[in-house]
PDB file of C-alpha atoms in Angstrom:
ATOM      1  CA  ASN A   1      94.401  88.972  79.769  1.00 60.00           C
ATOM      2  CA  SER A   2      96.291  87.766  82.829  1.00 86.00           C
ATOM      3  CA  PHE A   3      99.942  86.788  82.504  1.00 95.00           C
ATOM      4  CA  LEU A   4      99.452  83.863  84.919  1.00 97.00           C
ATOM      5  CA  THR A   5      96.039  82.213  84.898  1.00 97.00           C
ATOM      6  CA  GLN A   6      94.819  79.921  87.663  1.00 98.00           C
ATOM      7  CA  PRO A   7      91.459  78.222  88.185  1.00 98.00           C
ATOM      8  CA  HIS A   8      89.318  80.226  90.556  1.00 98.00           C
ATOM      9  CA  SER A   9      88.607  77.260  92.811  1.00 98.00           C
ATOM     10  CA  VAL A  10      89.171  73.542  93.221  1.00 98.00           C
ATOM     11  CA  SER A  11      87.794  71.083  95.711  1.00 97.00           C
ATOM     12  CA  GLU A  12      88.658  67.571  96.733  1.00 97.00           C
ATOM     13  CA  SER A  13      88.104  65.124  99.565  1.00 97.00           C
ATOM     14  CA  PRO A  14      90.493  64.454 102.448  1.00 97.00           C
ATOM     15  CA  GLY A  15      93.173  61.931 101.586  1.00 97.00           C
ATOM     16  CA  LYS A  16      92.897  62.591  97.852  1.00 98.00           C
ATOM     17  CA  THR A  17      95.273  64.351  95.465  1.00 98.00           C
ATOM     18  CA  VAL A  18      94.679  67.719  93.817  1.00 98.00           C
ATOM     19  CA  SER A  19      96.627  69.695  91.234  1.00 98.00           C
ATOM     20  CA  ILE A  20      96.377  73.434  90.677  1.00 98.00           C
ATOM     21  CA  SER A  21      97.489  74.811  87.330  1.00 98.00           C
ATOM     22  CA  CYS A  22      99.117  78.131  86.472  1.00 98.00           C
ATOM     23  CA  THR A  23      99.204  78.913  82.762  1.00 98.00           C
ATOM     24  CA  ARG A  24     101.552  81.530  81.346  1.00 97.00           C
ATOM     25  CA  SER A  25     100.016  83.617  78.570  1.00 95.00           C
ATOM     26  CA  SER A  26     103.185  84.746  76.790  1.00 92.00           C
ATOM     27  CA  GLY A  27     106.744  83.494  76.711  1.00 93.00           C
ATOM     28  CA  SER A  28     107.909  80.121  77.885  1.00 95.00           C
ATOM     29  CA  ILE A  29     106.968  78.880  81.338  1.00 96.00           C
ATOM     30  CA  ALA A  30     110.520  77.566  81.578  1.00 96.00           C
ATOM     31  CA  SER A  31     112.008  81.044  81.081  1.00 95.00           C
ATOM     32  CA  ASN A  32     111.510  82.119  84.676  1.00 96.00           C
ATOM     33  CA  TYR A  33     111.139  80.202  87.908  1.00 97.00           C
ATOM     34  CA  VAL A  34     107.656  79.715  89.341  1.00 98.00           C
ATOM     35  CA  GLN A  35     106.905  79.975  93.045  1.00 98.00           C
ATOM     36  CA  TRP A  36     103.758  78.904  94.886  1.00 98.00           C
ATOM     37  CA  TYR A  37     102.402  80.579  98.018  1.00 98.00           C
ATOM     38  CA  GLN A  38      99.771  79.359 100.449  1.00 98.00           C
ATOM     39  CA  GLN A  39      97.562  81.889 102.214  1.00 98.00           C
ATOM     40  CA  ARG A  40      95.218  80.733 104.928  1.00 97.00           C
ATOM     41  CA  PRO A  41      92.337  83.066 105.918  1.00 94.00           C
ATOM     42  CA  GLY A  42      93.573  86.018 107.954  1.00 94.00           C
ATOM     43  CA  SER A  43      97.230  85.098 107.529  1.00 97.00           C
ATOM     44  CA  SER A  44     100.189  86.222 105.465  1.00 98.00           C
ATOM     45  CA  PRO A  45     101.299  84.133 102.490  1.00 98.00           C
ATOM     46  CA  THR A  46     103.953  81.470 102.972  1.00 98.00           C
ATOM     47  CA  THR A  47     106.051  79.690 100.363  1.00 98.00           C
ATOM     48  CA  VAL A  48     105.240  76.062  99.610  1.00 98.00           C
ATOM     49  CA  ILE A  49     107.275  75.722  96.391  1.00 98.00           C
ATOM     50  CA  TYR A  50     110.077  77.876  94.958  1.00 98.00           C
ATOM     51  CA  GLU A  51     112.185  77.612  91.808  1.00 97.00           C
ATOM     52  CA  ASP A  52     109.542  75.431  90.103  1.00 97.00           C
ATOM     53  CA  ASN A  53     109.911  72.378  92.335  1.00 98.00           C
ATOM     54  CA  GLN A  54     111.891  73.150  95.488  1.00 98.00           C
ATOM     55  CA  ARG A  55     110.288  72.766  98.900  1.00 98.00           C
ATOM     56  CA  PRO A  56     111.293  75.048 101.766  1.00 97.00           C
ATOM     57  CA  SER A  57     112.255  73.305 104.965  1.00 95.00           C
ATOM     58  CA  GLY A  58     109.179  72.563 107.011  1.00 95.00           C
ATOM     59  CA  VAL A  59     106.867  72.110 104.017  1.00 97.00           C
ATOM     60  CA  PRO A  60     105.627  68.503 103.862  1.00 97.00           C
ATOM     61  CA  ASP A  61     106.684  66.373 100.901  1.00 97.00           C
ATOM     62  CA  ARG A  62     102.968  66.069 100.076  1.00 98.00           C
ATOM     63  CA  PHE A  63     103.508  69.343  98.217  1.00 98.00           C
ATOM     64  CA  SER A  64     105.270  69.221  94.855  1.00 98.00           C
ATOM     65  CA  GLY A  65     105.719  71.526  91.892  1.00 98.00           C
ATOM     66  CA  SER A  66     106.345  70.965  88.216  1.00 98.00           C
ATOM     67  CA  ILE A  67     106.319  72.740  84.887  1.00 97.00           C
ATOM     68  CA  ASP A  68     104.991  71.474  81.551  1.00 97.00           C
ATOM     69  CA  SER A  69     106.305  73.172  78.441  1.00 95.00           C
ATOM     70  CA  SER A  70     103.671  71.548  76.218  1.00 96.00           C
ATOM     71  CA  SER A  71     100.872  73.369  78.029  1.00 96.00           C
ATOM     72  CA  ASN A  72     103.084  76.274  79.065  1.00 97.00           C
ATOM     73  CA  SER A  73     101.970  75.851  82.625  1.00 98.00           C
ATOM     74  CA  ALA A  74     103.160  75.122  86.114  1.00 98.00           C
ATOM     75  CA  SER A  75     101.355  72.881  88.555  1.00 98.00           C
ATOM     76  CA  LEU A  76     101.179  72.543  92.296  1.00 98.00           C
ATOM     77  CA  THR A  77     100.206  69.042  93.411  1.00 98.00           C
ATOM     78  CA  ILE A  78      99.128  68.192  96.937  1.00 98.00           C
ATOM     79  CA  THR A  79      98.723  64.559  97.934  1.00 98.00           C
ATOM     80  CA  GLY A  80      97.044  63.141 101.029  1.00 98.00           C
ATOM     81  CA  LEU A  81      94.860  66.217 101.432  1.00 98.00           C
ATOM     82  CA  ASN A  82      93.853  67.260 104.913  1.00 96.00           C
ATOM     83  CA  THR A  83      91.735  70.104 106.221  1.00 95.00           C
ATOM     84  CA  GLU A  84      94.834  72.171 107.039  1.00 96.00           C
ATOM     85  CA  ASP A  85      95.532  72.448 103.305  1.00 98.00           C
ATOM     86  CA  GLU A  86      92.346  74.451 102.785  1.00 98.00           C
ATOM     87  CA  ALA A  87      93.630  77.853 101.687  1.00 98.00           C
ATOM     88  CA  ASP A  88      94.223  80.160  98.751  1.00 98.00           C
ATOM     89  CA  TYR A  89      97.207  79.282  96.556  1.00 98.00           C
ATOM     90  CA  TYR A  90      99.023  81.752  94.334  1.00 98.00           C
ATOM     91  CA  CYS A  91     101.614  81.113  91.657  1.00 98.00           C
ATOM     92  CA  GLN A  92     104.199  83.816  90.978  1.00 98.00           C
ATOM     93  CA  SER A  93     106.819  84.410  88.313  1.00 97.00           C
ATOM     94  CA  PHE A  94     108.608  87.166  86.368  1.00 95.00           C
ATOM     95  CA  ASP A  95     107.218  88.641  83.141  1.00 92.00           C
ATOM     96  CA  GLY A  96     110.424  90.272  81.973  1.00 86.00           C
ATOM     97  CA  ASN A  97     109.780  93.536  83.736  1.00 86.00           C
ATOM     98  CA  ASN A  98     108.005  92.829  86.982  1.00 92.00           C
ATOM     99  CA  GLN A  99     107.080  90.034  89.328  1.00 95.00           C
ATOM    100  CA  VAL A 100     103.527  88.815  88.757  1.00 96.00           C
ATOM    101  CA  PHE A 101     101.101  86.760  90.819  1.00 97.00           C
ATOM    102  CA  GLY A 102      98.406  84.555  89.415  1.00 98.00           C
ATOM    103  CA  GLY A 103      94.858  85.354  90.423  1.00 97.00           C
ATOM    104  CA  GLY A 104      94.821  82.682  93.115  1.00 98.00           C
ATOM    105  CA  THR A 105      92.985  79.406  93.558  1.00 98.00           C
ATOM    106  CA  LYS A 106      90.755  78.641  96.512  1.00 98.00           C
ATOM    107  CA  LEU A 107      91.266  75.043  97.611  1.00 98.00           C
ATOM    108  CA  THR A 108      88.391  73.506  99.519  1.00 98.00           C
ATOM    109  CA  VAL A 109      88.929  70.192 101.277  1.00 97.00           C
ATOM    110  CA  LEU A 110      85.526  68.660 101.903  1.00 90.00           C
TER     111      LEU A 110
ATOM    112  CA  GLN B   1     114.799  83.953 113.496  1.00 96.00           C
ATOM    113  CA  VAL B   2     113.880  86.179 110.580  1.00 97.00           C
ATOM    114  CA  GLN B   3     111.024  88.547 111.363  1.00 98.00           C
ATOM    115  CA  LEU B   4     109.371  91.385 109.506  1.00 98.00           C
ATOM    116  CA  VAL B   5     107.123  93.470 111.752  1.00 98.00           C
ATOM    117  CA  GLN B   6     104.889  96.038 110.127  1.00 98.00           C
ATOM    118  CA  SER B   7     103.239  99.142 111.503  1.00 98.00           C
ATOM    119  CA  GLY B   8      99.632  99.206 112.594  1.00 98.00           C
ATOM    120  CA  ALA B   9      96.415  99.799 110.719  1.00 98.00           C
ATOM    121  CA  GLU B  10      95.718 103.248 109.283  1.00 98.00           C
ATOM    122  CA  VAL B  11      92.540 105.099 108.340  1.00 98.00           C
ATOM    123  CA  LYS B  12      92.992 107.978 105.920  1.00 98.00           C
ATOM    124  CA  LYS B  13      90.819 110.346 103.927  1.00 98.00           C
ATOM    125  CA  PRO B  14      90.988 110.476 100.133  1.00 97.00           C
ATOM    126  CA  GLY B  15      93.889 112.618  98.955  1.00 97.00           C
ATOM    127  CA  ALA B  16      95.946 112.032 102.086  1.00 98.00           C
ATOM    128  CA  SER B  17      99.280 110.237 102.419  1.00 98.00           C
ATOM    129  CA  VAL B  18     100.417 107.382 104.620  1.00 98.00           C
ATOM    130  CA  LYS B  19     103.746 105.705 105.337  1.00 98.00           C
ATOM    131  CA  VAL B  20     103.828 102.002 106.221  1.00 98.00           C
ATOM    132  CA  SER B  21     106.913 100.587 107.922  1.00 98.00           C
ATOM    133  CA  CYS B  22     108.424  97.121 107.931  1.00 98.00           C
ATOM    134  CA  LYS B  23     111.105  96.464 110.559  1.00 98.00           C
ATOM    135  CA  ALA B  24     113.390  93.525 109.872  1.00 98.00           C
ATOM    136  CA  SER B  25     115.306  91.450 112.390  1.00 98.00           C
ATOM    137  CA  GLY B  26     117.185  88.164 112.540  1.00 98.00           C
ATOM    138  CA  TYR B  27     119.289  88.701 109.408  1.00 98.00           C
ATOM    139  CA  THR B  28     121.571  91.203 107.693  1.00 97.00           C
ATOM    140  CA  PHE B  29     119.050  93.704 106.342  1.00 97.00           C
ATOM    141  CA  SER B  30     121.235  95.037 103.535  1.00 97.00           C
ATOM    142  CA  SER B  31     121.850  91.572 102.087  1.00 97.00           C
ATOM    143  CA  TYR B  32     118.281  90.901 100.879  1.00 98.00           C
ATOM    144  CA  GLY B  33     115.791  92.816  98.788  1.00 97.00           C
ATOM    145  CA  ILE B  34     112.354  93.772 100.046  1.00 98.00           C
ATOM    146  CA  ILE B  35     109.149  93.661  98.049  1.00 98.00           C
ATOM    147  CA  TRP B  36     105.763  95.182  98.757  1.00 98.00           C
ATOM    148  CA  VAL B  37     102.479  93.475  97.895  1.00 98.00           C
ATOM    149  CA  ARG B  38      98.908  94.751  98.047  1.00 98.00           C
ATOM    150  CA  GLN B  39      95.783  92.716  98.689  1.00 98.00           C
ATOM    151  CA  ALA B  40      92.451  94.481  98.293  1.00 98.00           C
ATOM    152  CA  PRO B  41      89.539  93.093 100.327  1.00 97.00           C
ATOM    153  CA  GLY B  42      88.582  89.655  99.027  1.00 96.00           C
ATOM    154  CA  GLN B  43      91.067  89.926  96.173  1.00 97.00           C
ATOM    155  CA  GLY B  44      94.388  88.392  95.189  1.00 97.00           C
ATOM    156  CA  LEU B  45      97.980  89.447  95.656  1.00 98.00           C
ATOM    157  CA  GLU B  46      99.374  92.334  93.624  1.00 97.00           C
ATOM    158  CA  TRP B  47     103.131  92.982  93.418  1.00 97.00           C
ATOM    159  CA  LEU B  48     103.861  96.692  93.933  1.00 97.00           C
ATOM    160  CA  GLY B  49     107.627  96.816  93.659  1.00 97.00           C
ATOM    161  CA  TRP B  50     111.056  95.962  94.966  1.00 97.00           C
ATOM    162  CA  ILE B  51     113.827  97.803  96.741  1.00 97.00           C
ATOM    163  CA  SER B  52     117.439  96.910  97.427  1.00 97.00           C
ATOM    164  CA  PRO B  53     118.368  98.105 100.915  1.00 96.00           C
ATOM    165  CA  SER B  54     122.058  98.100 100.047  1.00 95.00           C
ATOM    166  CA  SER B  55     121.818 100.322  96.956  1.00 95.00           C
ATOM    167  CA  GLY B  56     118.415 101.947  97.260  1.00 94.00           C
ATOM    168  CA  ASN B  57     117.585 100.790  93.745  1.00 96.00           C
ATOM    169  CA  THR B  58     113.881 100.328  93.132  1.00 96.00           C
ATOM    170  CA  ASN B  59     111.569  98.781  90.562  1.00 95.00           C
ATOM    171  CA  TYR B  60     107.879  99.677  90.671  1.00 96.00           C
ATOM    172  CA  ALA B  61     104.794  98.226  89.091  1.00 94.00           C
ATOM    173  CA  GLN B  62     103.694 100.696  86.442  1.00 92.00           C
ATOM    174  CA  GLU B  63     100.282 101.210  88.046  1.00 91.00           C
ATOM    175  CA  VAL B  64     101.731 102.635  91.259  1.00 93.00           C
ATOM    176  CA  GLN B  65     105.055 104.234  90.378  1.00 93.00           C
ATOM    177  CA  ALA B  66     103.593 107.735  90.231  1.00 95.00           C
ATOM    178  CA  ARG B  67     102.071 107.652  93.743  1.00 96.00           C
ATOM    179  CA  PHE B  68     104.010 105.072  95.774  1.00 97.00           C
ATOM    180  CA  THR B  69     107.591 105.412  97.035  1.00 98.00           C
ATOM    181  CA  MET B  70     109.740 102.702  98.610  1.00 98.00           C
ATOM    182  CA  THR B  71     112.662 103.569 100.850  1.00 98.00           C
ATOM    183  CA  THR B  72     114.829 101.896 103.442  1.00 98.00           C
ATOM    184  CA  ASP B  73     116.788 102.956 106.526  1.00 97.00           C
ATOM    185  CA  THR B  74     119.660 100.551 107.010  1.00 96.00           C
ATOM    186  CA  SER B  75     120.508 102.070 110.400  1.00 97.00           C
ATOM    187  CA  THR B  76     117.211 100.749 111.776  1.00 97.00           C
ATOM    188  CA  SER B  77     116.730  97.817 109.364  1.00 98.00           C
ATOM    189  CA  THR B  78     113.406  99.264 108.320  1.00 98.00           C
ATOM    190  CA  ALA B  79     111.714  99.460 104.936  1.00 98.00           C
ATOM    191  CA  TYR B  80     109.021 101.996 104.167  1.00 98.00           C
ATOM    192  CA  LEU B  81     106.202 102.299 101.656  1.00 98.00           C
ATOM    193  CA  GLU B  82     104.732 105.769 101.234  1.00 98.00           C
ATOM    194  CA  LEU B  83     101.387 106.093  99.506  1.00 97.00           C
ATOM    195  CA  ARG B  84     100.278 109.519  98.290  1.00 97.00           C
ATOM    196  CA  SER B  85      97.047 110.919  96.887  1.00 96.00           C
ATOM    197  CA  LEU B  86      95.127 108.056  98.417  1.00 97.00           C
ATOM    198  CA  ARG B  87      91.937 106.865  96.737  1.00 96.00           C
ATOM    199  CA  SER B  88      89.180 104.625  98.031  1.00 96.00           C
ATOM    200  CA  ASP B  89      90.425 101.805  95.803  1.00 95.00           C
ATOM    201  CA  ASP B  90      93.771 101.889  97.634  1.00 96.00           C
ATOM    202  CA  THR B  91      92.009 100.294 100.601  1.00 98.00           C
ATOM    203  CA  ALA B  92      93.941  97.068 101.105  1.00 98.00           C
ATOM    204  CA  VAL B  93      96.298  95.076 103.260  1.00 98.00           C
ATOM    205  CA  PHE B  94      99.887  95.902 102.394  1.00 98.00           C
ATOM    206  CA  TYR B  95     102.595  93.279 102.971  1.00 98.00           C
ATOM    207  CA  CYS B  96     106.364  93.503 102.914  1.00 98.00           C
ATOM    208  CA  ALA B  97     108.405  90.388 102.223  1.00 98.00           C
ATOM    209  CA  ARG B  98     112.076  89.493 102.061  1.00 98.00           C
ATOM    210  CA  VAL B  99     113.502  88.356  98.738  1.00 97.00           C
ATOM    211  CA  ASP B 100     115.860  85.380  98.826  1.00 95.00           C
ATOM    212  CA  GLY B 101     116.834  84.598  95.248  1.00 93.00           C
ATOM    213  CA  TYR B 102     113.553  84.009  93.459  1.00 93.00           C
ATOM    214  CA  ASN B 103     111.590  83.345  96.619  1.00 96.00           C
ATOM    215  CA  PHE B 104     109.660  85.769  98.830  1.00 97.00           C
ATOM    216  CA  ASP B 105     110.627  83.745 101.849  1.00 96.00           C
ATOM    217  CA  HIS B 106     109.492  85.756 104.875  1.00 98.00           C
ATOM    218  CA  TRP B 107     106.479  88.042 105.053  1.00 98.00           C
ATOM    219  CA  GLY B 108     105.319  90.721 107.435  1.00 98.00           C
ATOM    220  CA  GLN B 109     101.978  90.391 109.161  1.00 98.00           C
ATOM    221  CA  GLY B 110     100.353  92.947 106.886  1.00 98.00           C
ATOM    222  CA  THR B 111      99.090  96.507 107.420  1.00 98.00           C
ATOM    223  CA  LEU B 112      95.495  97.424 106.663  1.00 98.00           C
ATOM    224  CA  VAL B 113      95.136 100.848 105.072  1.00 98.00           C
ATOM    225  CA  THR B 114      91.556 102.048 104.858  1.00 98.00           C
ATOM    226  CA  VAL B 115      90.764 105.071 102.707  1.00 98.00           C
ATOM    227  CA  SER B 116      87.384 106.550 103.491  1.00 96.00           C
ATOM    228  CA  SER B 117      85.807 109.961 103.708  1.00 94.00           C
TER     229      SER B 117
END
């Protein structure tokens, strides 16, 4: 069982809103900060959200992060989708011993 | 500006060793940790471990701690990842990244290590 579980893929149309979930299997999602990384094909990952809901400078405010204790999950929400958002997205957090990445979600904007 | 520049692609035979470098610039190297991440072809990101350049302290993922070693050279602002007893399933792109608090905020361009007989 994965510590952080993400949907394998999501798709949505340009201009729409999409949310990607990241469910923690054990312990509270609020116990450790969650980060989100975007990886476009052939490129290194870059941070889009850190510390659950903080945006690095240069990341558009179309990107937002949240956590939900009731579902023990974190979410990355992207509004006003455009083709540049098409990428793999990874959540990341700490399991008490090591840093862990979710399996990644492929976002298709079609 | 912060930059992490990694060494070039490597092709190795099973059982061999390889050392990947990650040269930092644009910041005080000893003030930030460095992590290493592996990405097998078509797969996701896998955290391998962390090193503190100032202390040399390390923390490895259990799966790799017997064969992988992380070191740093503060005189050249360079981090290293040595992989020993290479296997075909070690074929991957290896990334270094700077740790700023909880965030891996700057990444190297990646180094492809191919293990093939």
